[in-house]
């Protein structure tokens, strides 16, 4: 971004005032950005206040541009049903509101109504592919005149986004942090009467991750106000919703991939791998082609490191490999040298298992074409059966 000479001079004076350390040119450029942001934010707040007072459709405008170098937030709109990444669960049931708020450089925040149990869910949508990664938590279905769960994420562009749903149509919502109050952008919940989506972008500190106390401004508050600006309801302190995405994006592959010899007609060989950190790891299923390109298919399960040595981990996962065959997958940790899955009516058409190189006592096992209900069997090196499971509970060998 180009800056004028006058902007640089004013920023240099501001940035150098009261400093005892050396002021760099990067400091000056950041100061210019802050000055521009304050000017834009002040003008936008005035426009939003006027629009709310006039009862206009300000609900479908974005909450303000991100500080440079973050991309502008654009304009919010109601789109079709979003398409989750293949490994995500709970596919969206209705149209999504595209907020225009960027997450990093390639994704944007979207909100949608799921059902009368989960209420409003959120995700980050890849602007090129349209695929959505779901965020943690659900805003729920608020009672009339009350907030659902309020949620928050770091937008990876120097800003913090607070969002959620309020139980009234056409509500006005404000977010206060570090002594500054921001008017949230609002929109109706598609397909739901008497509820309002809201989101607001601010700078400063984020609340701590789920389970970690503290963090965020001490005066952080989310409030609904009436036409006279009086507070009529206050939401709970926001909870972080980007934990799973942060863990996924910062995780590295642990150990070698486990090959299966099963092939997708278009994507290559089915493989399994673990990705995580020193505390936990997620088991993924995907395909790798002849060029080494890996296409993720499913996130199957999260395991503690080191994994519990309990035998069968209970439960199994299924997905279509694309050739009409349904793959069933289980996990086992223990003394077995061989683990296999077969059905109550006989052996599977194709089956196998492989050890995780980072924890060789943990084995991933799979089968295609299981006749009847799936069962798991564990054997030692001499072929003696150590245990079995019907996948209804952990243990069994």
XYZ file of C-alpha atoms in Angstrom:
397
model
C 0.000 0.000 0.000
C 1.359 3.469 -0.926
C 1.451 6.205 1.721
C 1.582 9.960 1.075
C 4.477 12.061 2.361
C 2.161 13.968 4.714
C 0.839 10.700 6.167
C 4.373 9.491 6.816
C 5.382 12.777 8.487
C 2.353 12.788 10.797
C 2.849 9.120 11.647
C 6.559 9.685 12.358
C 5.728 12.446 14.824
C 3.085 10.324 16.542
C 5.208 7.195 16.703
C 8.349 8.985 17.996
C 6.509 10.849 20.754
C 7.533 9.540 24.186
C 9.742 6.793 22.729
C 13.097 5.890 24.255
C 13.866 3.262 21.607
C 14.746 3.731 17.962
C 11.779 4.323 15.621
C 12.015 2.244 12.442
C 10.343 2.813 9.066
C 8.176 -0.271 9.713
C 6.951 1.451 12.890
C 5.955 4.483 10.843
C 4.130 2.414 8.234
C 2.183 0.631 10.975
C 1.256 3.992 12.469
C -0.081 5.147 9.085
C -2.251 2.068 8.907
C -3.631 2.711 12.385
C -4.462 6.323 11.483
C -6.290 5.196 8.336
C -8.161 2.523 10.253
C -9.355 5.024 12.878
C -10.599 7.355 10.158
C -12.432 4.598 8.292
C -13.874 3.047 11.459
C -15.197 6.381 12.703
C -16.936 7.115 9.411
C -18.388 3.616 9.170
C -19.714 3.708 12.745
C -21.545 6.927 11.948
C -23.025 5.416 8.795
C -24.169 2.281 10.643
C -25.740 4.309 13.445
C -27.727 6.316 10.929
C -28.814 3.197 9.064
C -29.999 1.430 12.234
C -31.950 4.503 13.317
C -33.630 4.646 9.922
C -34.463 0.937 10.060
C -32.657 0.318 6.772
C -30.933 -2.810 5.509
C -27.598 -2.077 7.171
C -27.750 -5.687 8.370
C -26.246 -6.866 5.109
C -23.178 -4.608 5.111
C -19.759 -5.662 6.374
C -18.393 -4.547 9.718
C -15.445 -2.567 8.339
C -12.166 -3.187 6.514
C -9.329 -5.073 8.151
C -6.175 -3.101 8.929
C -3.712 -3.250 6.059
C -2.228 -5.624 4.930
C -5.372 -7.669 5.594
C -7.864 -7.849 2.713
C -11.018 -5.767 2.911
C -14.043 -7.509 4.361
C -16.287 -6.784 1.355
C -20.069 -6.944 1.651
C -22.110 -9.580 3.439
C -24.777 -11.560 1.610
C -27.027 -14.590 1.940
C -25.867 -17.480 -0.240
C -26.796 -21.085 -0.834
C -26.094 -24.026 1.433
C -22.384 -24.189 2.176
C -20.294 -27.226 1.271
C -18.174 -28.580 4.112
C -14.775 -30.143 3.596
C -15.204 -33.910 2.998
C -13.825 -34.819 6.424
C -16.257 -32.569 8.309
C -19.381 -33.899 10.004
C -22.853 -32.374 10.463
C -23.407 -30.910 6.979
C -25.252 -27.559 6.906
C -29.014 -27.765 6.616
C -29.753 -24.291 5.264
C -28.371 -21.236 3.445
C -25.412 -19.369 4.896
C -24.792 -15.704 5.580
C -21.457 -14.673 4.092
C -20.117 -12.020 6.463
C -17.320 -10.730 4.240
C -14.929 -10.970 7.218
C -11.703 -12.561 6.070
C -9.951 -15.363 7.970
C -6.346 -15.319 6.835
C -5.918 -14.631 3.127
C -8.087 -17.318 1.526
C -11.121 -17.864 3.784
C -14.085 -15.886 5.101
C -16.422 -16.251 8.064
C -19.861 -17.706 7.235
C -22.821 -18.378 9.560
C -25.821 -20.657 9.090
C -28.743 -22.123 11.003
C -28.291 -25.857 11.490
C -31.306 -27.155 13.439
C -33.326 -26.551 16.601
C -30.684 -28.295 18.729
C -27.444 -26.716 17.500
C -28.943 -23.452 16.323
C -26.422 -21.195 14.562
C -23.094 -22.709 13.504
C -20.128 -21.024 11.857
C -17.231 -21.897 9.619
C -14.527 -20.409 7.438
C -15.176 -20.716 3.704
C -12.342 -20.985 1.187
C -13.104 -18.247 -1.322
C -11.671 -20.186 -4.278
C -13.040 -23.690 -3.646
C -16.160 -22.807 -1.659
C -15.343 -25.510 0.894
C -16.051 -24.707 4.546
C -14.183 -25.757 7.676
C -16.509 -25.694 10.657
C -15.557 -23.680 13.747
C -15.911 -24.985 17.301
C -19.069 -24.451 19.302
C -22.642 -23.557 18.452
C -24.479 -20.322 19.184
C -27.571 -22.358 19.988
C -31.208 -21.267 19.793
C -31.626 -18.241 22.079
C -34.794 -17.492 23.993
C -36.664 -14.330 23.077
C -34.719 -11.261 24.177
C -31.597 -13.218 25.097
C -28.237 -14.076 23.545
C -27.182 -17.544 22.541
C -23.574 -18.561 23.165
C -21.276 -15.758 22.029
C -18.163 -16.884 20.163
C -14.862 -15.378 19.095
C -11.944 -16.025 16.754
C -8.655 -14.466 15.791
C -9.052 -13.573 12.101
C -5.293 -13.955 11.361
C -5.298 -10.416 9.970
C -4.636 -8.549 13.204
C -8.254 -8.512 14.331
C -10.613 -10.313 16.687
C -14.164 -11.205 15.562
C -16.997 -11.646 18.074
C -20.202 -13.195 16.732
C -23.395 -15.014 17.651
C -27.182 -14.744 17.601
C -29.719 -12.697 19.580
C -33.332 -13.728 20.160
C -35.144 -10.832 18.480
C -35.662 -9.668 14.920
C -33.859 -6.516 13.775
C -31.802 -6.236 16.964
C -28.927 -3.782 17.368
C -25.825 -5.248 19.044
C -22.728 -3.528 20.413
C -19.333 -4.928 21.393
C -17.243 -3.058 23.975
C -13.534 -3.779 24.425
C -10.632 -1.673 25.699
C -12.951 1.279 26.274
C -14.193 1.322 22.672
C -17.724 0.363 21.629
C -18.366 -0.986 18.127
C -21.739 -1.419 16.453
C -21.948 -5.012 15.235
C -23.101 -5.857 11.751
C -26.387 -7.763 11.867
C -28.451 -9.950 9.562
C -31.604 -12.061 9.875
C -31.115 -15.775 10.495
C -32.162 -17.394 7.168
C -35.329 -19.399 7.637
C -35.778 -18.454 11.306
C -38.129 -15.757 12.584
C -37.337 -13.644 15.619
C -33.536 -13.996 15.633
C -30.630 -11.831 14.537
C -27.078 -12.808 13.604
C -24.322 -10.379 14.594
C -20.594 -10.050 14.170
C -18.105 -7.331 14.989
C -14.397 -6.985 14.304
C -12.090 -5.308 16.784
C -8.401 -5.099 17.607
C -6.737 -6.036 20.862
C -6.502 -9.253 22.816
C -8.612 -12.371 22.307
C -10.154 -14.401 25.085
C -8.224 -17.505 26.070
C -8.763 -20.851 24.331
C -11.466 -23.100 25.732
C -10.379 -24.395 29.120
C -7.752 -21.667 29.588
C -8.879 -18.913 31.984
C -8.271 -15.248 31.347
C -7.384 -13.378 28.212
C -9.256 -10.645 26.440
C -9.998 -7.122 27.666
C -11.382 -6.864 31.194
C -14.257 -4.698 29.948
C -15.226 -7.022 27.070
C -19.023 -6.973 26.818
C -21.593 -7.802 24.142
C -24.935 -6.046 24.530
C -28.234 -5.638 22.710
C -29.660 -2.111 22.738
C -33.048 -0.585 21.985
C -33.792 2.342 19.684
C -32.668 4.805 22.349
C -29.356 3.067 22.879
C -30.334 1.542 26.223
C -28.949 -1.909 27.046
C -31.725 -4.501 27.070
C -29.615 -7.686 27.322
C -25.981 -8.706 27.814
C -24.340 -11.846 26.476
C -21.910 -14.106 28.281
C -18.188 -13.592 27.791
C -17.281 -15.053 24.364
C -15.668 -18.452 23.959
C -12.941 -19.167 21.418
C -14.165 -21.052 18.370
C -10.969 -21.459 16.340
C -9.232 -24.050 18.525
C -9.663 -27.075 16.260
C -8.666 -25.106 13.156
C -5.593 -23.691 14.881
C -4.591 -27.172 16.007
C -5.114 -28.566 12.518
C -3.180 -25.808 10.768
C -0.228 -25.943 13.161
C -0.043 -29.730 13.366
C 2.590 -31.807 11.618
C 2.503 -35.391 10.384
C 3.677 -37.822 13.050
C 5.211 -41.043 11.834
C 4.924 -42.589 8.398
C 1.750 -43.005 6.364
C 0.089 -46.419 6.579
C -0.598 -47.904 3.145
C -3.562 -50.197 2.550
C -3.241 -51.482 -1.021
C -6.835 -50.299 -1.612
C -7.258 -47.933 -4.526
C -9.698 -45.188 -5.365
C -10.479 -45.114 -9.101
C -9.500 -41.436 -9.328
C -7.400 -40.445 -6.281
C -4.865 -43.247 -5.823
C -4.099 -45.580 -2.915
C -5.998 -45.300 0.358
C -3.613 -44.358 3.167
C -3.890 -43.400 6.831
C -1.725 -40.979 8.779
C -1.574 -39.146 12.083
C -1.187 -35.393 12.388
C -0.825 -33.459 15.632
C 1.625 -32.407 18.318
C 3.247 -33.845 21.433
C -0.100 -34.004 23.244
C -2.542 -35.486 20.724
C -2.935 -36.578 17.137
C -5.763 -36.883 14.631
C -6.071 -39.991 12.458
C -6.798 -39.078 8.830
C -7.849 -41.183 5.868
C -6.924 -40.034 2.385
C -5.510 -41.076 -0.955
C -2.084 -40.569 -2.481
C -1.565 -40.671 -6.250
C 1.481 -41.669 -8.290
C 2.851 -38.132 -8.103
C 2.683 -38.162 -4.300
C -0.274 -35.774 -4.065
C -2.346 -36.502 -0.945
C -6.108 -35.893 -0.943
C -7.677 -35.986 2.567
C -10.975 -37.854 2.800
C -11.880 -38.011 6.486
C -10.680 -36.983 9.940
C -11.483 -40.151 11.870
C -10.524 -39.811 15.524
C -8.342 -37.795 17.913
C -6.057 -39.831 20.174
C -3.967 -38.810 23.152
C -0.188 -39.211 22.927
C 0.962 -41.695 23.979
C -2.226 -43.586 23.120
C -3.977 -45.578 25.822
C -2.991 -49.243 25.662
C -6.575 -50.518 26.051
C -6.991 -52.944 23.162
C -9.809 -51.975 20.806
C -10.733 -48.313 20.921
C -14.453 -48.957 20.502
C -16.493 -47.685 17.567
C -15.520 -47.750 13.929
C -15.744 -45.366 10.987
C -17.058 -45.910 7.471
C -16.729 -44.045 4.179
C -17.040 -44.732 0.451
C -13.744 -45.128 -1.376
C -15.369 -44.082 -4.636
C -15.417 -47.521 -6.242
C -18.686 -48.535 -4.620
C -16.906 -50.239 -1.735
C -17.561 -49.009 1.813
C -14.405 -48.952 3.934
C -14.710 -49.658 7.669
C -11.837 -48.538 9.926
C -10.925 -49.240 13.563
C -8.053 -48.628 15.979
C -6.330 -50.960 18.431
C -3.515 -50.385 20.953
C -1.950 -53.320 22.761
C 0.152 -56.456 22.466
C -1.398 -57.889 19.280
C 0.772 -58.598 16.262
C -2.224 -58.807 13.928
C -5.643 -57.139 14.052
C -8.438 -57.704 11.574
C -12.066 -56.872 10.934
C -14.583 -59.334 9.616
C -18.337 -59.792 9.753
C -20.679 -62.001 11.744
C -21.335 -63.918 8.507
C -17.724 -64.392 7.423
C -14.529 -62.696 6.333
C -14.443 -59.370 4.524
C -13.702 -59.228 0.814
C -10.598 -57.103 1.478
C -8.996 -56.330 4.828
C -5.692 -55.448 6.456
C -3.938 -53.546 9.244
C -0.841 -51.466 9.787
C 1.124 -50.192 12.792
C 1.672 -46.503 13.519
C 5.453 -46.046 13.321
C 5.423 -43.412 16.094
C 3.624 -45.832 18.455
C 3.973 -49.366 17.001
C 1.580 -50.881 19.562
C -1.222 -48.884 17.969
C -2.608 -50.446 14.804
C -5.117 -49.115 12.306
C -7.192 -51.879 10.689
C -9.685 -51.779 7.843
C -12.004 -53.891 5.726
C -14.219 -53.627 2.647
C -17.242 -55.822 1.937
C -17.987 -57.009 5.466
C -20.793 -59.601 5.545
C -23.108 -58.925 8.460
C -22.259 -56.875 11.514
C -18.546 -55.899 11.874
C -16.388 -57.573 14.506
C -12.744 -56.984 15.421
C -10.172 -59.662 16.346
C -6.664 -59.343 17.824
C -3.991 -62.087 17.586
C -0.470 -62.513 18.918
C 2.500 -63.555 16.787
C 1.600 -67.242 17.106
C -1.949 -66.658 15.885
C -3.559 -67.027 19.316
C -6.609 -64.830 19.727
C -6.063 -62.172 22.380
C -9.437 -60.484 22.237
C -12.422 -59.467 20.175
C -14.886 -56.594 20.007
C -18.279 -55.762 18.573
C -17.251 -52.054 18.625
C -19.858 -51.066 21.211
C -17.244 -50.270 23.888
C -13.449 -49.918 24.326
C -11.308 -52.874 25.402
C -11.504 -56.497 24.302
C -7.881 -57.520 24.051
